[in-house]
Amino acid sequence: MPSPHSLNSRAKKASFDAKIKTPQERRRAPGKERQTREGRTTEREKGKKMERVRRQEANKGLGGKKEKDGERQTERDRLGRTDREGQTERDRQSKTDRERQKRETDRERQTERETETERDRQRETDRERQTERDRQRETDREGQTERDRQRETDREGQTGRDRQRGTDRERQTERDRQRGTDREGQTGRDRQRGTDREGQTERDRQRRSRE
C-alpha cells in the first residue's frame, strides 16, 4: 500500500500538470486572463480579477480624497523639487568650493615645486662653486708643491755652492799655508844671506886689518 506522502505528491503533480500553459498562452501579454488547457479560468485567476474589481469600485467612491491626496502629492512634489533645487545649489556651491580648493591646492603645489626647483638650482650652483673652489685648492696645492720642489732644488744648489765654497776655502787655506811656508823659507834664506853678509863683512874687515 503506497504511503500517504506519495499519494499527496501524485496529487500535487496532477494539479501542476493541469496548470501547464501552452506556448501561445505563455506569450500572452500580462493582465490578460490566463486559462487552463481546457479553457476554464482557475480559482486563483478569478480571485485576482475580483480583487481588481473591488479596488476599482473602492477608488470610484474616493474621488475627493484622491484629489486631496493629489494636491498633497503635488505639494510634496513641489517641496521635493525645491529641496532638489536647494540640493542642486548646494552641490553647485560644493563643486565651486571644491574647484576653488583644488585651485588653491594646485597653486600651493606649484609654488612648492617652484621653490623646490629654486632650491635645487641653488644647490647645483653651490656644488659648482664648491667644485671650483676644490679645483682652485688643487691648483694651489700643485703650485705649492712646485714651489716646495723649487725651494728644495735651490737648497740643494745652495748646499752645492756652500760645499764648493768650503772646498775653495780649504784650497785657499792650503795656499796660505804654502805661502807661509814659502815666507818662512824666504826668511831663512834672507837670514842666511844676512849671515853671509856679516861673514863677508868680517872677512873684509880682517883683510883691511892685515893690510
CSV table of C-alpha atoms in Angstrom, one decimal:
chain,number,residue,atom,x,y,z
A,1,MET,CA,0.0,0.0,0.0
A,2,PRO,CA,1.5,3.3,-1.0
A,3,SER,CA,2.3,5.9,1.7
A,4,PRO,CA,0.1,8.9,2.1
A,5,HIS,CA,3.1,11.1,1.2
A,6,SER,CA,3.5,9.5,-2.2
A,7,LEU,CA,-0.3,9.9,-2.8
A,8,ASN,CA,0.0,13.5,-1.8
A,9,SER,CA,2.9,14.0,-4.2
A,10,ARG,CA,1.0,12.4,-7.0
A,11,ALA,CA,-2.0,14.7,-6.4
A,12,LYS,CA,0.2,17.8,-6.4
A,13,LYS,CA,1.9,16.7,-9.6
A,14,ALA,CA,-1.5,16.1,-11.2
A,15,SER,CA,-2.6,19.6,-10.1
A,16,PHE,CA,0.6,21.1,-11.5
A,17,ASP,CA,0.2,19.3,-14.8
A,18,ALA,CA,-3.3,20.7,-15.1
A,19,LYS,CA,-1.9,24.2,-14.8
A,20,ILE,CA,0.7,23.8,-17.6
A,21,LYS,CA,0.3,26.6,-20.2
A,22,THR,CA,0.7,26.2,-23.9
A,23,PRO,CA,3.4,28.2,-25.6
A,24,GLN,CA,0.7,30.5,-27.0
A,25,GLU,CA,-0.8,31.1,-23.6
A,26,ARG,CA,2.7,31.9,-22.2
A,27,ARG,CA,3.2,34.5,-24.9
A,28,ARG,CA,0.1,36.5,-24.0
A,29,ALA,CA,0.5,39.9,-22.5
A,30,PRO,CA,0.4,40.2,-18.7
A,31,GLY,CA,-3.0,41.2,-17.3
A,32,LYS,CA,-5.0,39.1,-19.8
A,33,GLU,CA,-7.0,36.3,-18.3
A,34,ARG,CA,-4.9,33.2,-18.2
A,35,GLN,CA,-6.8,30.0,-18.8
A,36,THR,CA,-6.0,26.3,-18.3
A,37,ARG,CA,-5.6,23.9,-21.2
A,38,GLU,CA,-9.3,23.2,-21.1
A,39,GLY,CA,-10.1,26.9,-21.3
A,40,ARG,CA,-11.5,27.3,-17.8
A,41,THR,CA,-10.4,30.2,-15.6
A,42,THR,CA,-8.6,29.0,-12.4
A,43,GLU,CA,-9.8,29.9,-9.0
A,44,ARG,CA,-6.7,31.9,-8.4
A,45,GLU,CA,-7.2,34.0,-11.5
A,46,LYS,CA,-10.9,34.6,-10.5
A,47,GLY,CA,-9.8,35.8,-7.1
A,48,LYS,CA,-7.3,38.2,-8.7
A,49,LYS,CA,-9.9,39.6,-11.1
A,50,MET,CA,-12.4,40.1,-8.3
A,51,GLU,CA,-9.8,41.9,-6.2
A,52,ARG,CA,-9.1,44.3,-9.1
A,53,VAL,CA,-12.9,45.0,-9.5
A,54,ARG,CA,-13.2,45.7,-5.7
A,55,ARG,CA,-10.3,48.0,-5.8
A,56,GLN,CA,-11.7,49.9,-8.8
A,57,GLU,CA,-15.1,50.3,-7.1
A,58,ALA,CA,-13.5,51.5,-3.9
A,59,ASN,CA,-11.5,54.1,-5.8
A,60,LYS,CA,-14.6,55.4,-7.6
A,61,GLY,CA,-16.1,56.5,-4.2
A,62,LEU,CA,-12.9,58.2,-3.1
A,63,GLY,CA,-12.7,60.8,-5.8
A,64,GLY,CA,-12.4,63.8,-3.3
A,65,LYS,CA,-9.9,62.0,-1.2
A,66,LYS,CA,-7.8,61.2,-4.2
A,67,GLU,CA,-7.9,64.8,-5.3
A,68,LYS,CA,-6.7,65.9,-1.9
A,69,ASP,CA,-4.1,63.2,-2.0
A,70,GLY,CA,-3.2,64.5,-5.4
A,71,GLU,CA,-2.8,68.1,-4.1
A,72,ARG,CA,-0.8,66.8,-1.2
A,73,GLN,CA,1.3,64.9,-3.6
A,74,THR,CA,1.7,68.0,-5.8
A,75,GLU,CA,2.8,70.0,-2.8
A,76,ARG,CA,5.2,67.2,-1.8
A,77,ASP,CA,6.5,67.2,-5.4
A,78,ARG,CA,6.9,71.0,-5.2
A,79,LEU,CA,8.7,70.7,-1.9
A,80,GLY,CA,10.8,67.9,-3.3
A,81,ARG,CA,11.6,70.0,-6.3
A,82,THR,CA,12.5,72.9,-4.1
A,83,ASP,CA,14.7,70.5,-2.0
A,84,ARG,CA,16.2,69.2,-5.1
A,85,GLU,CA,16.9,72.7,-6.4
A,86,GLY,CA,18.4,73.6,-2.9
A,87,GLN,CA,20.4,70.4,-3.1
A,88,THR,CA,21.5,71.3,-6.6
A,89,GLU,CA,22.5,74.8,-5.4
A,90,ARG,CA,24.4,73.2,-2.5
A,91,ASP,CA,26.0,70.7,-4.9
A,92,ARG,CA,27.0,73.6,-7.2
A,93,GLN,CA,28.4,75.5,-4.2
A,94,SER,CA,30.2,72.4,-3.0
A,95,LYS,CA,31.6,72.0,-6.6
A,96,THR,CA,32.6,75.6,-6.6
A,97,ASP,CA,34.3,75.2,-3.2
A,98,ARG,CA,36.0,72.0,-4.3
A,99,GLU,CA,37.2,73.7,-7.5
A,100,ARG,CA,38.5,76.7,-5.5
A,101,GLN,CA,40.1,74.4,-3.0
A,102,LYS,CA,41.7,72.4,-5.9
A,103,ARG,CA,42.9,75.6,-7.5
A,104,GLU,CA,44.4,76.8,-4.2
A,105,THR,CA,46.0,73.4,-3.6
A,106,ASP,CA,47.4,73.3,-7.2
A,107,ARG,CA,48.7,76.8,-6.7
A,108,GLU,CA,50.4,75.8,-3.4
A,109,ARG,CA,51.8,72.7,-5.0
A,110,GLN,CA,53.1,74.8,-8.0
A,111,THR,CA,54.6,77.3,-5.5
A,112,GLU,CA,56.2,74.4,-3.6
A,113,ARG,CA,57.5,72.9,-6.9
A,114,GLU,CA,58.9,76.2,-7.9
A,115,THR,CA,60.5,76.7,-4.5
A,116,GLU,CA,62.0,73.2,-4.6
A,117,THR,CA,63.2,73.9,-8.2
A,118,GLU,CA,64.9,77.1,-7.0
A,119,ARG,CA,66.4,75.3,-4.0
A,120,ASP,CA,67.7,72.6,-6.4
A,121,ARG,CA,69.1,75.3,-8.7
A,122,GLN,CA,70.8,76.9,-5.7
A,123,ARG,CA,72.2,73.6,-4.6
A,124,GLU,CA,73.6,73.0,-8.1
A,125,THR,CA,75.2,76.5,-8.1
A,126,ASP,CA,76.7,75.8,-4.6
A,127,ARG,CA,78.0,72.4,-5.8
A,128,GLU,CA,79.6,74.1,-8.9
A,129,ARG,CA,81.1,76.8,-6.7
A,130,GLN,CA,82.4,74.1,-4.3
A,131,THR,CA,83.8,72.2,-7.3
A,132,GLU,CA,85.5,75.4,-8.5
A,133,ARG,CA,86.9,76.0,-5.0
A,134,ASP,CA,88.2,72.4,-4.8
A,135,ARG,CA,89.8,72.9,-8.3
A,136,GLN,CA,91.4,76.1,-7.1
A,137,ARG,CA,92.7,74.4,-4.0
A,138,GLU,CA,94.1,71.6,-6.1
A,139,THR,CA,95.8,74.1,-8.3
A,140,ASP,CA,97.1,76.0,-5.3
A,141,ARG,CA,98.4,72.7,-3.8
A,142,GLU,CA,100.1,71.9,-7.1
A,143,GLY,CA,101.6,75.4,-7.2
A,144,GLN,CA,102.8,75.0,-3.6
A,145,THR,CA,104.3,71.6,-4.4
A,146,GLU,CA,106.1,73.1,-7.3
A,147,ARG,CA,107.4,76.0,-5.1
A,148,ASP,CA,108.4,73.4,-2.5
A,149,ARG,CA,110.2,71.5,-5.2
A,150,GLN,CA,111.9,74.7,-6.4
A,151,ARG,CA,113.0,75.5,-2.8
A,152,GLU,CA,114.4,72.0,-2.4
A,153,THR,CA,116.3,72.5,-5.7
A,154,ASP,CA,117.5,75.9,-4.5
A,155,ARG,CA,118.6,74.4,-1.2
A,156,GLU,CA,120.4,71.6,-3.0
A,157,GLY,CA,122.1,74.2,-5.2
A,158,GLN,CA,122.9,76.3,-2.2
A,159,THR,CA,124.4,73.3,-0.5
A,160,GLY,CA,126.4,72.6,-3.6
A,161,ARG,CA,127.6,76.2,-3.6
A,162,ASP,CA,128.4,76.0,0.1
A,163,ARG,CA,130.3,72.8,-0.5
A,164,GLN,CA,132.2,74.5,-3.3
A,165,ARG,CA,133.0,77.5,-1.1
A,166,GLY,CA,134.2,75.1,1.7
A,167,THR,CA,136.5,73.4,-0.9
A,168,ASP,CA,137.6,76.8,-2.1
A,169,ARG,CA,138.3,77.9,1.4
A,170,GLU,CA,140.3,74.7,2.1
A,171,ARG,CA,142.3,75.4,-1.1
A,172,GLN,CA,142.8,79.0,0.0
A,173,THR,CA,144.0,77.8,3.4
A,174,GLU,CA,146.3,75.4,1.8
A,175,ARG,CA,147.7,78.1,-0.5
A,176,ASP,CA,148.0,80.4,2.5
A,177,ARG,CA,149.8,77.7,4.4
A,178,GLN,CA,152.1,77.2,1.4
A,179,ARG,CA,152.7,80.9,1.3
A,180,GLY,CA,153.6,80.9,5.0
A,181,THR,CA,156.0,78.1,4.4
A,182,ASP,CA,157.4,79.9,1.4
A,183,ARG,CA,157.8,83.0,3.5
A,184,GLU,CA,159.5,81.1,6.3
A,185,GLY,CA,161.9,79.6,3.7
A,186,GLN,CA,162.5,83.1,2.3
A,187,THR,CA,163.1,84.4,5.8
A,188,GLY,CA,165.6,81.5,6.3
A,189,ARG,CA,167.3,82.4,3.1
A,190,ASP,CA,167.3,86.1,4.0
A,191,ARG,CA,168.8,85.2,7.4
A,192,GLN,CA,171.5,83.1,5.6
A,193,ARG,CA,172.2,86.0,3.3
A,194,GLY,CA,172.5,88.3,6.3
A,195,THR,CA,174.8,85.8,8.0
A,196,ASP,CA,176.8,85.6,4.8
A,197,ARG,CA,177.0,89.3,4.5
A,198,GLU,CA,178.1,89.5,8.1
A,199,GLY,CA,180.8,86.9,7.4
A,200,GLN,CA,181.8,88.7,4.3
A,201,THR,CA,182.0,92.0,6.2
A,202,GLU,CA,184.1,90.3,8.9
A,203,ARG,CA,186.4,88.9,6.2
A,204,ASP,CA,186.7,92.3,4.6
A,205,ARG,CA,187.5,93.9,8.0
A,206,GLN,CA,190.1,91.1,8.6
A,207,ARG,CA,191.6,91.8,5.2
A,208,ARG,CA,191.8,95.5,5.8
A,209,SER,CA,193.5,94.9,9.2
A,210,ARG,CA,196.2,92.8,7.6
A,211,GLU,CA,196.8,95.5,5.0
